[in-house]
Coordinates of C-alpha atoms in Angstrom, one line a residue:
M1285 CA 2.6 2.2 4.7
K1286 CA 5.3 2.1 2.1
R1287 CA 4.4 0.8 -1.3
L1288 CA 6.6 -1.8 -2.8
P1289 CA 6.7 -1.1 -6.6
P1290 CA 5.4 -4.0 -8.4
V1291 CA 2.0 -5.7 -11.2
G1292 CA 2.5 -1.8 -12.4
N1293 CA 2.5 1.7 -13.7
A1294 CA 2.4 3.9 -10.6
A1295 CA 4.4 3.7 -7.3
G1296 CA 3.4 5.8 -4.4
V1297 CA 4.7 6.6 -1.0
A1298 CA 2.1 7.2 1.7
G1299 CA 2.6 8.2 5.3
S1300 CA 5.3 10.3 7.0
V1301 CA 8.7 9.3 8.4
G1302 CA 7.8 11.2 11.5
A1303 CA 4.6 9.3 12.1
A1304 CA 4.5 6.9 15.0
L1305 CA 3.4 4.1 12.7
L1306 CA 4.9 3.6 9.3
R1307 CA 3.6 1.1 6.8
Y1308 CA 5.3 0.2 3.6
T1309 CA 3.1 -1.4 0.9
L1310 CA 3.6 -2.8 -2.6
D1311 CA 1.1 -1.4 -5.1
L1312 CA 0.9 -2.7 -8.6
F1313 CA -2.0 -0.5 -9.7
E1314 CA -3.9 2.1 -7.7
P1315 CA -6.4 3.6 -10.1
F1316 CA -8.5 6.5 -9.1
E1317 CA -12.1 7.1 -10.0
A1318 CA -13.8 10.1 -11.6
Q1319 CA -15.5 12.3 -9.1
A1320 CA -18.3 13.7 -11.3
P1321 CA -19.4 13.7 -14.9
V1322 CA -18.2 16.6 -17.0
D1323 CA -18.7 17.9 -20.5
T1324 CA -17.8 15.8 -23.5
A1325 CA -14.5 16.5 -25.2
Q1326 CA -14.1 19.0 -27.9
A1327 CA -13.7 18.0 -31.5
A1328 CA -10.6 16.0 -32.4
P1329 CA -7.7 17.8 -34.1
K1330 CA -7.9 17.8 -37.9
N1331 CA -4.9 15.5 -38.3
I1332 CA -6.7 12.6 -36.5
A1333 CA -8.3 10.0 -38.8
N1334 CA -12.1 10.0 -38.7
L1335 CA -12.8 7.1 -41.1
T1336 CA -15.4 4.6 -40.1
P1337 CA -14.6 0.8 -40.3
D1338 CA -16.8 0.4 -43.4
Q1339 CA -15.1 3.1 -45.5
P1340 CA -12.9 1.8 -48.4
F1341 CA -9.2 2.2 -48.6
V1342 CA -8.1 5.3 -50.5
A1343 CA -4.9 5.0 -52.5
G1344 CA -2.1 7.1 -50.9
Q1345 CA -3.7 7.5 -47.5
P1346 CA -1.7 6.4 -44.4
L1347 CA -2.2 2.9 -43.3
Q1348 CA -3.2 4.1 -39.9
Q1349 CA -6.2 5.8 -41.4
A1350 CA -7.2 2.8 -43.5
I1351 CA -7.7 0.4 -40.6
S1352 CA -10.4 0.4 -37.9
P1353 CA -9.2 2.5 -35.0
A1354 CA -8.4 0.9 -31.7
H1355 CA -10.9 1.7 -29.0
Y1356 CA -10.3 1.9 -25.3
A1357 CA -13.1 2.8 -22.9
H1358 CA -12.9 3.3 -19.1
P1359 CA -16.1 2.0 -17.4
K1360 CA -16.6 5.4 -15.8
A1361 CA -15.6 7.4 -18.9
T1362 CA -16.9 11.0 -19.1
R1363 CA -14.9 12.3 -22.1
E1364 CA -13.5 10.9 -25.3
V1365 CA -10.5 11.8 -27.5
R1366 CA -8.8 10.5 -30.6
L1367 CA -5.1 9.8 -30.1
D1368 CA -3.0 8.8 -33.1
G1369 CA -5.9 7.1 -34.7
A1370 CA -7.2 5.4 -31.5
V1371 CA -10.4 6.3 -29.7
V1372 CA -9.9 6.7 -26.0
A1373 CA -12.8 7.2 -23.6
Y1374 CA -11.4 8.2 -20.2
A1375 CA -12.5 9.1 -16.7
F1376 CA -12.0 12.7 -16.0
A1377 CA -12.0 14.6 -12.7
R1378 CA -11.0 17.9 -11.4
G1379 CA -9.4 18.4 -8.0
K1380 CA -6.9 20.3 -5.9
R1381 CA -3.8 19.8 -7.9
R1382 CA -1.3 22.0 -9.8
T1383 CA -0.8 20.0 -13.0
I1384 CA -2.7 17.6 -15.3
G1385 CA -2.1 14.0 -14.2
F1386 CA -2.6 10.7 -16.2
A1387 CA -3.0 7.2 -14.9
V1388 CA -3.5 4.0 -16.8
G1389 CA -4.9 1.1 -14.8
P1390 CA -6.9 -2.1 -15.3
D1391 CA -10.0 0.0 -16.2
G1392 CA -8.3 2.3 -18.6
L1393 CA -7.2 5.9 -18.7
S1394 CA -8.0 8.3 -15.9
V1395 CA -7.2 12.0 -16.1
R1396 CA -7.1 14.6 -13.3
A1397 CA -6.7 18.3 -13.8
P1398 CA -6.8 21.5 -11.7
R1399 CA -10.2 23.1 -11.4
W1400 CA -9.2 26.1 -13.4
T1401 CA -7.6 24.3 -16.4
P1402 CA -9.5 24.8 -19.7
L1403 CA -10.6 21.6 -21.5
A1404 CA -8.6 22.7 -24.5
E1405 CA -5.5 22.5 -22.4
V1406 CA -6.4 19.0 -21.2
D1407 CA -6.9 17.9 -24.8
A1408 CA -3.5 19.4 -25.8
A1409 CA -1.8 17.5 -22.9
L1410 CA -3.5 14.3 -24.0
Q1411 CA -2.1 14.7 -27.5
E1412 CA 1.3 15.4 -26.2
K1413 CA 1.3 12.2 -24.1
A1414 CA -0.5 10.2 -26.8
S1415 CA 2.4 7.8 -27.4
W1416 CA 2.8 7.0 -23.7
I1417 CA -0.9 6.6 -23.1
L1418 CA -1.5 4.3 -26.0
R1419 CA 1.5 2.2 -25.2
K1420 CA 0.3 1.7 -21.6
L1421 CA -3.3 1.0 -22.7
A1422 CA -2.1 -1.6 -25.2
E1423 CA 0.1 -3.2 -22.5
T1424 CA -2.8 -3.3 -20.1
R1425 CA -5.1 -4.9 -22.7
E1426 CA -2.5 -7.5 -23.5
R1427 CA -1.9 -8.3 -19.9
Q1428 CA -5.7 -8.7 -19.3
A1429 CA -6.0 -11.0 -22.3
R1430 CA -3.2 -13.2 -20.9
Q1431 CA -5.0 -13.3 -17.6
Q1432 CA -8.2 -14.4 -19.2
Q1433 CA -6.4 -17.2 -20.9
T1434 CA -5.0 -18.4 -17.6
Q1435 CA -8.2 -18.2 -15.7
V1436 CA -8.6 -21.3 -13.6
V1437 CA -11.7 -23.4 -14.3
W1438 CA -12.4 -25.0 -10.9
Q1439 CA -12.9 -28.6 -11.8
D1440 CA -11.1 -31.9 -11.7
G1441 CA -7.9 -31.7 -13.7
A1442 CA -7.5 -27.9 -13.5
E1443 CA -4.0 -26.6 -13.1
F1444 CA -2.4 -23.6 -11.4
P1445 CA 1.1 -22.6 -10.3
Y1446 CA 2.5 -23.4 -6.9
L1447 CA 6.0 -22.3 -5.9
G1448 CA 6.8 -21.9 -9.6
Q1449 CA 5.6 -25.4 -10.5
T1450 CA 2.5 -26.6 -12.2
V1451 CA -0.1 -28.3 -9.9
R1452 CA -3.1 -30.3 -11.1
M1453 CA -6.1 -30.8 -9.0
V1454 CA -7.4 -34.4 -8.5
L1455 CA -10.8 -34.6 -6.8
D1456 CA -10.6 -37.6 -4.4
A1457 CA -13.5 -38.0 -2.1
G1458 CA -12.3 -41.3 -0.8
H1459 CA -8.8 -40.1 0.0
G1460 CA -6.7 -41.9 2.6
F1461 CA -4.3 -39.1 3.4
A1462 CA -4.0 -37.5 6.7
A1463 CA -3.5 -33.9 5.5
K1464 CA -6.4 -31.4 6.0
G1465 CA -8.5 -30.8 2.9
A1466 CA -5.8 -31.6 0.3
Q1467 CA -2.4 -33.2 -0.1
L1468 CA 0.3 -32.6 -2.6
A1469 CA 2.2 -35.5 -4.2
A1470 CA 5.8 -35.7 -3.3
E1471 CA 7.0 -36.2 -6.9
P1472 CA 5.7 -34.9 -10.2
N1473 CA 4.1 -37.2 -12.7
A1474 CA 5.5 -38.1 -16.1
Q1475 CA 4.4 -34.7 -17.5
G1476 CA 6.3 -32.9 -14.8
V1477 CA 3.0 -31.9 -13.0
L1478 CA 2.4 -32.3 -9.3
P1479 CA -1.0 -33.8 -8.5
L1480 CA -2.9 -32.2 -5.6
H1481 CA -5.5 -34.6 -4.2
V1482 CA -8.5 -32.6 -2.9
A1483 CA -10.9 -34.2 -0.5
L1484 CA -14.0 -33.4 -2.6
P1485 CA -16.3 -35.5 -4.8
H1486 CA -16.6 -35.0 -8.5
T1487 CA -20.0 -33.5 -7.9
A1488 CA -18.5 -30.6 -5.9
T1489 CA -19.3 -27.1 -7.3
P1490 CA -16.6 -24.8 -8.7
E1491 CA -17.0 -22.6 -5.7
Q1492 CA -16.4 -25.5 -3.3
I1493 CA -13.3 -26.6 -5.2
R1494 CA -11.9 -23.1 -5.3
D1495 CA -12.5 -22.5 -1.6
A1496 CA -10.8 -25.8 -0.7
V1497 CA -7.8 -25.2 -2.9
Q1498 CA -7.5 -21.6 -1.6
A1499 CA -7.6 -22.7 2.0
W1500 CA -4.8 -25.2 1.3
L1501 CA -2.7 -22.6 -0.5
M1502 CA -3.1 -20.1 2.4
R1503 CA -1.9 -22.7 4.9
Q1504 CA 1.1 -23.4 2.7
A1505 CA 1.7 -19.7 2.3
K1506 CA 1.7 -19.0 6.0
A1507 CA 4.1 -21.8 6.8
N1508 CA 6.4 -20.8 4.0
F1509 CA 6.4 -17.1 5.0
V1510 CA 7.1 -17.8 8.7
Q1511 CA 10.1 -19.9 7.7
R1512 CA 11.5 -17.3 5.4
L1513 CA 10.9 -14.5 7.9
D1514 CA 12.8 -16.4 10.5
H1515 CA 15.6 -17.1 7.9
F1516 CA 16.1 -13.5 6.8
A1517 CA 15.4 -11.5 10.1
P1518 CA 18.7 -12.5 11.8
Q1519 CA 20.7 -11.7 8.7
L1520 CA 19.1 -8.2 8.6
Q1521 CA 19.4 -7.9 12.4
V1522 CA 15.7 -7.1 12.8
Q1523 CA 12.9 -8.8 14.6
W1524 CA 9.4 -9.3 13.2
K1525 CA 6.5 -9.5 15.7
K1526 CA 3.4 -10.6 13.8
L1527 CA 2.5 -12.0 10.4
S1528 CA -0.8 -11.4 8.6
L1529 CA -2.0 -12.8 5.3
S1530 CA -3.3 -10.3 2.8
N1531 CA -5.8 -10.9 0.0
A1532 CA -5.3 -7.6 -1.8
G1533 CA -5.6 -7.6 -5.5
T1534 CA -2.7 -5.2 -6.1
R1535 CA -0.4 -5.3 -3.1
W1536 CA 2.2 -8.0 -2.3
G1537 CA 3.4 -6.9 1.1
S1538 CA 3.7 -4.3 3.8
A1539 CA 5.5 -3.6 7.0
K1540 CA 4.9 -1.5 10.1
S1541 CA 7.6 0.0 12.3
D1542 CA 6.2 -2.1 15.3
G1543 CA 7.4 -5.3 13.5
S1544 CA 4.1 -6.3 12.0
I1545 CA 4.5 -7.9 8.5
R1546 CA 1.7 -8.4 6.0
L1547 CA 2.2 -10.6 3.0
N1548 CA -0.2 -11.5 0.2
W1549 CA -0.9 -15.2 0.3
R1550 CA -1.0 -15.3 -3.6
L1551 CA 2.8 -15.0 -3.5
I1552 CA 2.8 -18.8 -3.0
H1553 CA 2.2 -19.0 -6.8
F1554 CA 5.7 -17.7 -7.4
R1555 CA 9.0 -19.6 -7.2
Q1556 CA 10.7 -19.4 -3.8
A1557 CA 13.3 -16.8 -4.9
V1558 CA 10.6 -14.3 -5.7
I1559 CA 8.9 -14.9 -2.3
D1560 CA 12.3 -14.4 -0.6
Y1561 CA 12.7 -11.0 -2.3
V1562 CA 9.3 -9.8 -1.0
V1563 CA 10.1 -11.1 2.5
A1564 CA 13.5 -9.5 2.5
H1565 CA 12.0 -6.2 1.2
E1566 CA 9.5 -5.9 4.0
L1567 CA 12.0 -6.9 6.7
S1568 CA 14.5 -4.3 5.3
H1569 CA 11.9 -1.6 6.0
L1570 CA 12.3 -2.4 9.7
R1571 CA 15.8 -1.0 9.3
V1572 CA 15.3 1.7 6.7
M1573 CA 12.0 3.5 6.6
D1574 CA 12.1 4.6 3.0
H1575 CA 13.2 3.5 -0.5
S1576 CA 16.5 5.4 -0.4
P1577 CA 19.8 3.9 -1.8
R1578 CA 20.5 2.8 1.7
F1579 CA 17.3 0.7 1.7
W1580 CA 18.1 -1.0 -1.5
D1581 CA 21.6 -1.7 -0.3
T1582 CA 20.0 -3.4 2.7
V1583 CA 17.9 -5.6 0.5
R1584 CA 20.8 -6.4 -1.8
S1585 CA 22.8 -7.6 1.2
V1586 CA 20.6 -10.6 1.5
V1587 CA 19.1 -10.8 -2.0
P1588 CA 21.8 -9.7 -4.5
D1589 CA 19.6 -10.3 -7.6
Y1590 CA 16.6 -8.4 -6.2
A1591 CA 16.1 -6.3 -9.3
E1592 CA 15.5 -9.3 -11.5
L1593 CA 13.2 -10.9 -8.9
R1594 CA 11.3 -7.7 -8.5
G1595 CA 10.4 -7.7 -12.1
S1596 CA 8.9 -11.2 -11.8
L1597 CA 6.1 -9.7 -9.6
K1598 CA 4.6 -8.2 -12.7
D1599 CA 3.7 -11.7 -14.1
P1600 CA 0.2 -11.3 -15.6
T1601 CA -0.5 -15.0 -15.8
L1602 CA -1.2 -15.7 -12.1
P1603 CA -4.6 -17.2 -11.4
Q1604 CA -7.4 -14.7 -10.7
W1605 CA -9.1 -15.2 -7.4

């Protein structure tokens, strides 16, 4: 499986070119978990501020030391360190590796180190990478805050994106339309919003509404993906064999050398051009089994602005399912 770099900080390549079956997968985040608890971190270096929030400002001291430090905590944190005034609790694990590795994901900072590496060396490496770590942690926190603001409340009148447009749910138990479960209006209303009539009463639970809307979206996604696969496959001179819908939280698509394509149904939230990029990306892997310049030239042959569209996949405002 080949990972399509996405909504993220680490891109990986799994599998072997010589394997009989190659998969290529997009991965926005792939955080690892700590393997076992370890000792707490050593004392912070002397140049790190240790003021508590209730201490008064002292004239002449750096502003960084006068404010409350930012705090980041991994849910499986086993060590803690101060980095440029911020307190970072991180998940730490040792393993069979040659260097110290850092990863910042939705849960926070994870660190892996060789079994023989002294903790003092780990602390030194953290200080050296402090700027990068804090920038990524801040970006992740900001992204999560925006996601919370766009969390869908599953009730009458709730809105969500569909093919780049805003759709508003209208619970309509007495519907007269022929479509299964829900039907989208042909034209937007005066506010530029497309009404989606859902065949449920106003007494429906949030779970019932969410499931009905998700089922409708998945049907639309499958029909859309099939049409775009059929559109791009002849242009790339490849043939796809099977389409499966994915519900992965961090992967947008994958392809196997036998012609099987897997696409995340949540792509239906994006505008059509972004969907086309992912479809073309996966189909291109049926010709080029890596992410070499030749592969990207193949993608570019059908989606010239793929680089810009690729960046759109990092949109943090998509509904959380």
